[in-house]
Amino acid sequence: MCGKTKKSDSRGRVELHCHLDGSLPLETVRALTGRADLTLEDLQARPDCGSLKEYLEKFDLPLEGMQTREGLVRAAADFLYSLKEDAIRYVEVRFAPMQSVHPQLSCRQVLESVLEGLERAGKETGIDGRVIVCAMRHHSEETNLKMMRTAREFLGQGVCALDLAGDEASHPVKEFRRLFAEAKKLQFPFTIHAGECGNVENVREAVALGASRIGHGIALRRDPGFMETVGRLGIGLELCPTSNFQTRAARPEDYPLETFLRARLAVSINTDNRTVSQTTLSRELELASRLSRGLGDERLFTENAVRTAFLDDEEKEELLGKLEIS
């Protein structure tokens, strides 16, 4: 379902690529860190941000407030509450559990806390929030494996998939073959951040490892032949336009959205980090509609998001029905 469609008349939106720590409301970060003097500028990347590495520095402050069970519960709940104004009905929110683990807080407790917050807010908002756990590129292999095995126990109980995040330029996907081989063995679905820093080989590696989706995947534009393979396999591309501009993954004038849609790739549009990138899904969808030069609209991107979500077929059809695009 990657062709041109009519303008959306859906009752809600779907987001697949959104980081919890990069999307917390300012008041939440103030409360969790005890720093009432924080401003949005402290949490947001500059419009002329120079690189992915610089962009990632904006995660430090929110993470300070995500070091207790209570802080994690509130962070997850406040995040979900903040989505209501953006008409979100289903979201796969990702975070790195090991970033909150310390002697007083185990990986299991971290996961339980975030899931508790999502469940609590979900009952009040009607938003279905699932968790994608992130292995971190700068963590050791054993640390990532331990996290993955613990998170796998929560699959189907709020956790829906695994991801790899962090400084892609310093740690290419090939360094994590063992992690994803083990995930595949355990039947733990996964997406991988790849191709955000211009390296198409990382996208090839992610596909070879069995990724169901690719986070960003901008570098895929450099390999039309492999683009056909990605389309044939039905692998989803999680694009985040504003973030991609800030991290210098692409410029607006040569953003590959139109190219990907002409290749009939299953592109979804996402925020990446609502607070860090000063954006909402509404804004990203409007931006994507312009960047696609008439080939895509909100209905198409929402449909693609549902079709590539980490849901079973019955859940996807139910969600499509709720959105009135079935």
Tab-separated table of C-alpha atoms in Angstrom:
chain	number	residue	atom	x	y	z
A	1	MET	CA	0.000	0.000	0.000
A	2	CYS	CA	2.650	2.452	-1.051
A	3	GLY	CA	0.957	4.246	-3.930
A	4	LYS	CA	-0.704	7.632	-4.059
A	5	THR	CA	-3.912	7.898	-2.057
A	6	LYS	CA	-6.589	10.424	-1.232
A	7	LYS	CA	-6.260	12.963	1.533
A	8	SER	CA	-6.592	11.472	5.021
A	9	ASP	CA	-9.896	11.358	6.805
A	10	SER	CA	-8.601	9.089	9.568
A	11	ARG	CA	-9.668	9.490	13.172
A	12	GLY	CA	-6.152	9.252	14.549
A	13	ARG	CA	-2.474	8.833	13.860
A	14	VAL	CA	0.197	6.175	14.313
A	15	GLU	CA	3.827	6.724	15.263
A	16	LEU	CA	6.536	4.072	15.086
A	17	HIS	CA	9.785	5.955	15.763
A	18	CYS	CA	9.737	8.110	18.882
A	19	HIS	CA	12.294	8.143	21.705
A	20	LEU	CA	10.930	8.494	25.220
A	21	ASP	CA	13.826	10.501	26.654
A	22	GLY	CA	13.868	12.819	23.646
A	23	SER	CA	10.137	13.512	23.853
A	24	LEU	CA	9.413	14.419	27.463
A	25	PRO	CA	7.481	17.652	28.162
A	26	LEU	CA	9.534	20.452	29.731
A	27	GLU	CA	7.504	20.411	32.957
A	28	THR	CA	8.128	16.694	33.330
A	29	VAL	CA	11.885	17.108	33.004
A	30	ARG	CA	11.831	20.001	35.472
A	31	ALA	CA	9.901	17.928	37.997
A	32	LEU	CA	11.991	14.782	37.609
A	33	THR	CA	15.345	16.565	37.799
A	34	GLY	CA	14.354	19.149	40.401
A	35	ARG	CA	15.660	21.857	38.079
A	36	ALA	CA	12.911	24.450	37.820
A	37	ASP	CA	15.182	26.786	35.869
A	38	LEU	CA	15.339	24.554	32.794
A	39	THR	CA	14.026	26.037	29.547
A	40	LEU	CA	13.075	24.446	26.257
A	41	GLU	CA	16.393	25.601	24.830
A	42	ASP	CA	18.133	23.270	27.289
A	43	LEU	CA	16.274	20.307	25.809
A	44	GLN	CA	16.093	21.203	22.132
A	45	ALA	CA	18.679	20.754	19.405
A	46	ARG	CA	19.658	23.895	17.520
A	47	PRO	CA	18.184	24.267	14.017
A	48	ASP	CA	21.765	24.349	12.768
A	49	CYS	CA	22.812	21.323	14.826
A	50	GLY	CA	26.035	20.029	13.319
A	51	SER	CA	25.812	16.257	13.652
A	52	LEU	CA	24.053	13.229	15.119
A	53	LYS	CA	26.595	13.189	17.951
A	54	GLU	CA	25.716	16.782	18.908
A	55	TYR	CA	22.000	15.996	18.606
A	56	LEU	CA	22.330	13.049	21.010
A	57	GLU	CA	23.767	15.290	23.732
A	58	LYS	CA	20.248	16.626	24.345
A	59	PHE	CA	19.259	13.303	25.897
A	60	ASP	CA	21.448	13.834	28.966
A	61	LEU	CA	19.083	16.041	30.986
A	62	PRO	CA	15.926	13.912	30.578
A	63	LEU	CA	17.903	10.807	31.474
A	64	GLU	CA	18.846	12.405	34.794
A	65	GLY	CA	15.183	12.213	35.762
A	66	MET	CA	14.731	8.613	34.618
A	67	GLN	CA	16.778	6.948	37.355
A	68	THR	CA	14.034	5.880	39.786
A	69	ARG	CA	10.942	3.730	39.460
A	70	GLU	CA	8.737	6.722	40.205
A	71	GLY	CA	10.560	8.863	37.663
A	72	LEU	CA	10.226	6.229	34.950
A	73	VAL	CA	6.527	5.704	35.630
A	74	ARG	CA	5.869	9.437	35.426
A	75	ALA	CA	8.053	9.894	32.330
A	76	ALA	CA	6.153	7.188	30.447
A	77	ALA	CA	2.743	8.408	31.592
A	78	ASP	CA	3.432	12.088	30.855
A	79	PHE	CA	4.787	11.168	27.444
A	80	LEU	CA	1.571	9.360	26.560
A	81	TYR	CA	-0.608	12.171	27.931
A	82	SER	CA	1.278	14.607	25.689
A	83	LEU	CA	0.309	12.646	22.578
A	84	LYS	CA	-3.407	13.201	22.967
A	85	GLU	CA	-3.281	16.691	21.445
A	86	ASP	CA	-1.512	15.183	18.418
A	87	ALA	CA	-4.375	12.708	17.796
A	88	ILE	CA	-2.144	9.655	18.306
A	89	ARG	CA	-4.016	6.361	18.654
A	90	TYR	CA	-1.090	3.934	18.574
A	91	VAL	CA	2.588	4.548	19.359
A	92	GLU	CA	5.700	2.412	19.587
A	93	VAL	CA	7.914	4.365	21.970
A	94	ARG	CA	11.540	3.372	22.302
A	95	PHE	CA	14.082	3.817	25.054
A	96	ALA	CA	17.280	2.211	26.337
A	97	PRO	CA	16.582	0.407	29.643
A	98	MET	CA	20.263	0.105	30.540
A	99	GLN	CA	20.566	3.903	30.613
A	100	SER	CA	18.497	3.800	33.804
A	101	VAL	CA	20.025	0.705	35.427
A	102	HIS	CA	22.181	1.100	38.545
A	103	PRO	CA	22.708	-0.863	41.792
A	104	GLN	CA	19.312	0.248	43.144
A	105	LEU	CA	17.359	-0.352	39.920
A	106	SER	CA	17.443	-3.491	37.787
A	107	CYS	CA	16.666	-3.818	34.104
A	108	ARG	CA	13.482	-5.697	34.984
A	109	GLN	CA	12.362	-2.910	37.312
A	110	VAL	CA	13.089	-0.292	34.667
A	111	LEU	CA	10.919	-2.114	32.144
A	112	GLU	CA	8.126	-2.716	34.630
A	113	SER	CA	8.100	0.976	35.547
A	114	VAL	CA	7.854	2.259	31.979
A	115	LEU	CA	5.166	-0.285	31.144
A	116	GLU	CA	3.235	0.732	34.260
A	117	GLY	CA	3.298	4.372	33.219
A	118	LEU	CA	2.106	3.575	29.698
A	119	GLU	CA	-0.677	1.351	30.976
A	120	ARG	CA	-1.863	3.958	33.468
A	121	ALA	CA	-1.958	6.770	30.911
A	122	GLY	CA	-3.310	4.485	28.216
A	123	LYS	CA	-6.441	3.777	30.232
A	124	GLU	CA	-7.126	7.500	30.537
A	125	THR	CA	-6.217	8.565	27.006
A	126	GLY	CA	-7.247	5.546	24.948
A	127	ILE	CA	-3.784	5.536	23.352
A	128	ASP	CA	-2.192	2.130	22.831
A	129	GLY	CA	1.493	2.480	23.734
A	130	ARG	CA	3.989	-0.323	23.110
A	131	VAL	CA	7.713	-0.359	23.917
A	132	ILE	CA	10.707	-0.899	21.652
A	133	VAL	CA	13.806	-1.496	23.776
A	134	CYS	CA	17.073	-0.024	22.519
A	135	ALA	CA	20.436	-1.679	22.739
A	136	MET	CA	23.076	1.056	22.723
A	137	ARG	CA	26.000	1.134	20.357
A	138	HIS	CA	28.442	2.273	23.044
A	139	HIS	CA	27.436	-0.477	25.487
A	140	SER	CA	29.296	-3.769	25.695
A	141	GLU	CA	27.989	-6.819	23.889
A	142	GLU	CA	27.231	-8.552	27.168
A	143	THR	CA	25.303	-5.558	28.489
A	144	ASN	CA	23.161	-5.452	25.345
A	145	LEU	CA	22.594	-9.206	25.392
A	146	LYS	CA	21.543	-9.110	29.037
A	147	MET	CA	19.067	-6.328	28.357
A	148	MET	CA	17.687	-8.067	25.273
A	149	ARG	CA	17.128	-11.363	27.108
A	150	THR	CA	15.366	-9.625	29.986
A	151	ALA	CA	13.175	-7.567	27.654
A	152	ARG	CA	12.272	-10.682	25.657
A	153	GLU	CA	10.378	-11.934	28.712
A	154	PHE	CA	8.033	-8.947	28.296
A	155	LEU	CA	7.338	-9.547	24.604
A	156	GLY	CA	3.577	-9.449	24.106
A	157	GLN	CA	3.165	-7.828	27.525
A	158	GLY	CA	3.863	-4.275	26.425
A	159	VAL	CA	7.242	-4.783	24.765
A	160	CYS	CA	6.969	-5.257	21.009
A	161	ALA	CA	10.507	-5.150	19.555
A	162	LEU	CA	14.239	-4.517	19.887
A	163	ASP	CA	16.288	-1.680	18.363
A	164	LEU	CA	19.895	-0.512	18.114
A	165	ALA	CA	20.551	3.199	18.744
A	166	GLY	CA	23.415	5.591	19.360
A	167	ASP	CA	26.425	6.862	17.443
A	168	GLU	CA	26.173	4.986	14.151
A	169	ALA	CA	29.334	6.504	12.676
A	170	SER	CA	31.476	5.105	15.491
A	171	HIS	CA	29.742	1.735	15.781
A	172	PRO	CA	28.501	0.190	12.494
A	173	VAL	CA	25.778	-2.448	12.460
A	174	LYS	CA	28.223	-5.291	11.739
A	175	GLU	CA	29.542	-5.000	15.314
A	176	PHE	CA	26.178	-6.265	16.584
A	177	ARG	CA	25.735	-9.458	14.583
A	178	ARG	CA	25.724	-11.660	17.669
A	179	LEU	CA	23.053	-9.560	19.377
A	180	PHE	CA	20.634	-9.787	16.471
A	181	ALA	CA	21.413	-13.422	15.750
A	182	GLU	CA	20.401	-14.146	19.332
A	183	ALA	CA	17.282	-11.975	18.994
A	184	LYS	CA	16.291	-13.846	15.853
A	185	LYS	CA	16.815	-17.155	17.630
A	186	LEU	CA	14.530	-15.964	20.438
A	187	GLN	CA	11.936	-14.731	17.895
A	188	PHE	CA	12.299	-11.168	19.151
A	189	PRO	CA	11.323	-8.791	16.283
A	190	PHE	CA	13.643	-5.873	15.654
A	191	THR	CA	14.221	-2.616	13.866
A	192	ILE	CA	17.689	-1.054	13.529
A	193	HIS	CA	18.856	2.545	13.276
A	194	ALA	CA	20.856	2.419	10.037
A	195	GLY	CA	21.786	4.715	7.190
A	196	GLU	CA	21.337	7.874	9.240
A	197	CYS	CA	24.996	8.819	8.825
A	198	GLY	CA	25.381	8.191	5.115
A	199	ASN	CA	26.585	4.580	5.273
A	200	VAL	CA	24.419	2.394	3.042
A	201	GLU	CA	26.410	-0.665	4.124
A	202	ASN	CA	24.754	-0.356	7.532
A	203	VAL	CA	21.366	-0.630	5.844
A	204	ARG	CA	22.474	-3.713	3.905
A	205	GLU	CA	23.777	-5.278	7.114
A	206	ALA	CA	20.548	-4.526	8.985
A	207	VAL	CA	18.492	-6.187	6.252
A	208	ALA	CA	20.825	-9.196	6.159
A	209	LEU	CA	20.427	-9.604	9.921
A	210	GLY	CA	16.637	-9.749	9.522
A	211	ALA	CA	15.401	-6.308	10.540
A	212	SER	CA	11.672	-5.821	9.909
A	213	ARG	CA	12.132	-2.058	9.730
A	214	ILE	CA	14.961	0.432	9.313
A	215	GLY	CA	15.240	3.541	11.464
A	216	HIS	CA	15.845	6.443	9.044
A	217	GLY	CA	17.631	4.558	6.244
A	218	ILE	CA	18.430	7.791	4.391
A	219	ALA	CA	21.610	6.317	2.854
A	220	LEU	CA	19.489	3.785	0.965
A	221	ARG	CA	19.026	6.451	-1.716
A	222	ARG	CA	22.590	5.710	-2.840
A	223	ASP	CA	21.747	2.164	-3.927
A	224	PRO	CA	18.696	1.936	-6.245
A	225	GLY	CA	19.261	-1.771	-6.766
A	226	PHE	CA	19.154	-2.554	-3.076
A	227	MET	CA	16.181	-0.228	-2.722
A	228	GLU	CA	14.262	-2.713	-4.857
A	229	THR	CA	15.240	-5.509	-2.476
A	230	VAL	CA	13.993	-3.543	0.524
A	231	GLY	CA	10.703	-2.921	-1.248
A	232	ARG	CA	10.305	-6.554	-2.276
A	233	LEU	CA	10.891	-7.712	1.307
A	234	GLY	CA	8.312	-5.248	2.635
A	235	ILE	CA	10.749	-3.719	5.093
A	236	GLY	CA	9.446	-0.504	6.610
A	237	LEU	CA	11.407	2.752	6.537
A	238	GLU	CA	10.920	4.977	9.596
A	239	LEU	CA	11.583	8.494	8.308
A	240	CYS	CA	11.818	11.522	10.603
A	241	PRO	CA	12.254	14.600	8.366
A	242	THR	CA	13.007	17.355	10.879
A	243	SER	CA	15.421	15.181	12.835
A	244	ASN	CA	17.096	14.058	9.606
A	245	PHE	CA	17.758	17.695	8.712
A	246	GLN	CA	19.143	18.496	12.163
A	247	THR	CA	21.535	15.523	12.199
A	248	ARG	CA	22.672	16.313	8.646
A	249	ALA	CA	21.409	12.962	7.367
A	250	ALA	CA	19.878	14.899	4.457
A	251	ARG	CA	18.998	18.405	3.294
A	252	PRO	CA	15.432	19.465	2.484
A	253	GLU	CA	16.296	19.984	-1.185
A	254	ASP	CA	17.548	16.421	-1.653
A	255	TYR	CA	15.428	14.537	0.886
A	256	PRO	CA	14.799	11.056	-0.589
A	257	LEU	CA	11.124	10.722	0.349
A	258	GLU	CA	9.916	11.133	-3.236
A	259	THR	CA	12.534	8.620	-4.399
A	260	PHE	CA	11.451	6.086	-1.786
A	261	LEU	CA	7.771	6.480	-2.650
A	262	ARG	CA	8.441	6.065	-6.371
A	263	ALA	CA	10.220	2.815	-5.446
A	264	ARG	CA	7.031	1.841	-3.567
A	265	LEU	CA	8.794	1.496	-0.214
A	266	ALA	CA	6.707	1.256	2.960
A	267	VAL	CA	7.580	4.672	4.381
A	268	SER	CA	6.160	5.855	7.687
A	269	ILE	CA	6.589	9.402	8.997
A	270	ASN	CA	7.656	9.975	12.594
A	271	THR	CA	8.949	12.609	15.013
A	272	ASP	CA	12.028	10.780	16.361
A	273	ASN	CA	12.264	13.171	19.330
A	274	ARG	CA	9.343	15.494	19.876
A	275	THR	CA	11.073	17.760	22.363
A	276	VAL	CA	14.617	17.677	21.005
A	277	SER	CA	13.381	18.398	17.472
A	278	GLN	CA	10.615	20.816	18.547
A	279	THR	CA	7.993	18.953	16.541
A	280	THR	CA	4.794	16.924	16.476
A	281	LEU	CA	3.566	14.200	14.179
A	282	SER	CA	1.070	16.671	12.708
A	283	ARG	CA	3.952	18.909	11.625
A	284	GLU	CA	6.037	16.030	10.302
A	285	LEU	CA	3.135	14.734	8.214
A	286	GLU	CA	2.542	18.191	6.735
A	287	LEU	CA	6.248	18.517	5.962
A	288	ALA	CA	6.358	15.046	4.429
A	289	SER	CA	3.381	15.814	2.214
A	290	ARG	CA	5.319	18.745	0.719
A	291	LEU	CA	8.588	16.820	0.437
A	292	SER	CA	6.869	13.958	-1.380
A	293	ARG	CA	5.780	16.338	-4.162
A	294	GLY	CA	2.283	14.945	-4.291
A	295	LEU	CA	3.160	11.252	-4.025
A	296	GLY	CA	2.249	10.873	-0.355
A	297	ASP	CA	-0.267	12.147	2.162
A	298	GLU	CA	-1.281	11.472	5.745
A	299	ARG	CA	-3.518	8.570	4.841
A	300	LEU	CA	-0.753	6.780	2.937
A	301	PHE	CA	1.843	7.283	5.658
A	302	THR	CA	-0.592	6.173	8.357
A	303	GLU	CA	-1.534	3.100	6.359
A	304	ASN	CA	2.142	2.210	5.877
A	305	ALA	CA	2.758	2.688	9.597
A	306	VAL	CA	-0.017	0.282	10.530
A	307	ARG	CA	1.091	-2.302	7.982
A	308	THR	CA	4.689	-2.252	9.290
A	309	ALA	CA	3.865	-1.917	13.003
A	310	PHE	CA	4.984	-4.637	15.408
A	311	LEU	CA	1.450	-6.012	15.675
A	312	ASP	CA	-0.074	-9.292	14.578
A	313	ASP	CA	-2.396	-9.301	11.579
A	314	GLU	CA	-5.560	-9.231	13.670
A	315	GLU	CA	-4.325	-6.239	15.669
A	316	LYS	CA	-3.406	-4.389	12.476
A	317	GLU	CA	-6.852	-4.884	10.989
A	318	GLU	CA	-8.455	-3.741	14.230
A	319	LEU	CA	-6.299	-0.608	14.284
A	320	LEU	CA	-7.046	0.151	10.632
A	321	GLY	CA	-10.732	-0.079	11.483
A	322	LYS	CA	-10.383	2.352	14.375
A	323	LEU	CA	-8.598	4.779	12.086
A	324	GLU	CA	-11.280	4.331	9.411
A	325	ILE	CA	-8.726	3.400	6.735
A	326	SER	CA	-9.399	-0.333	6.511
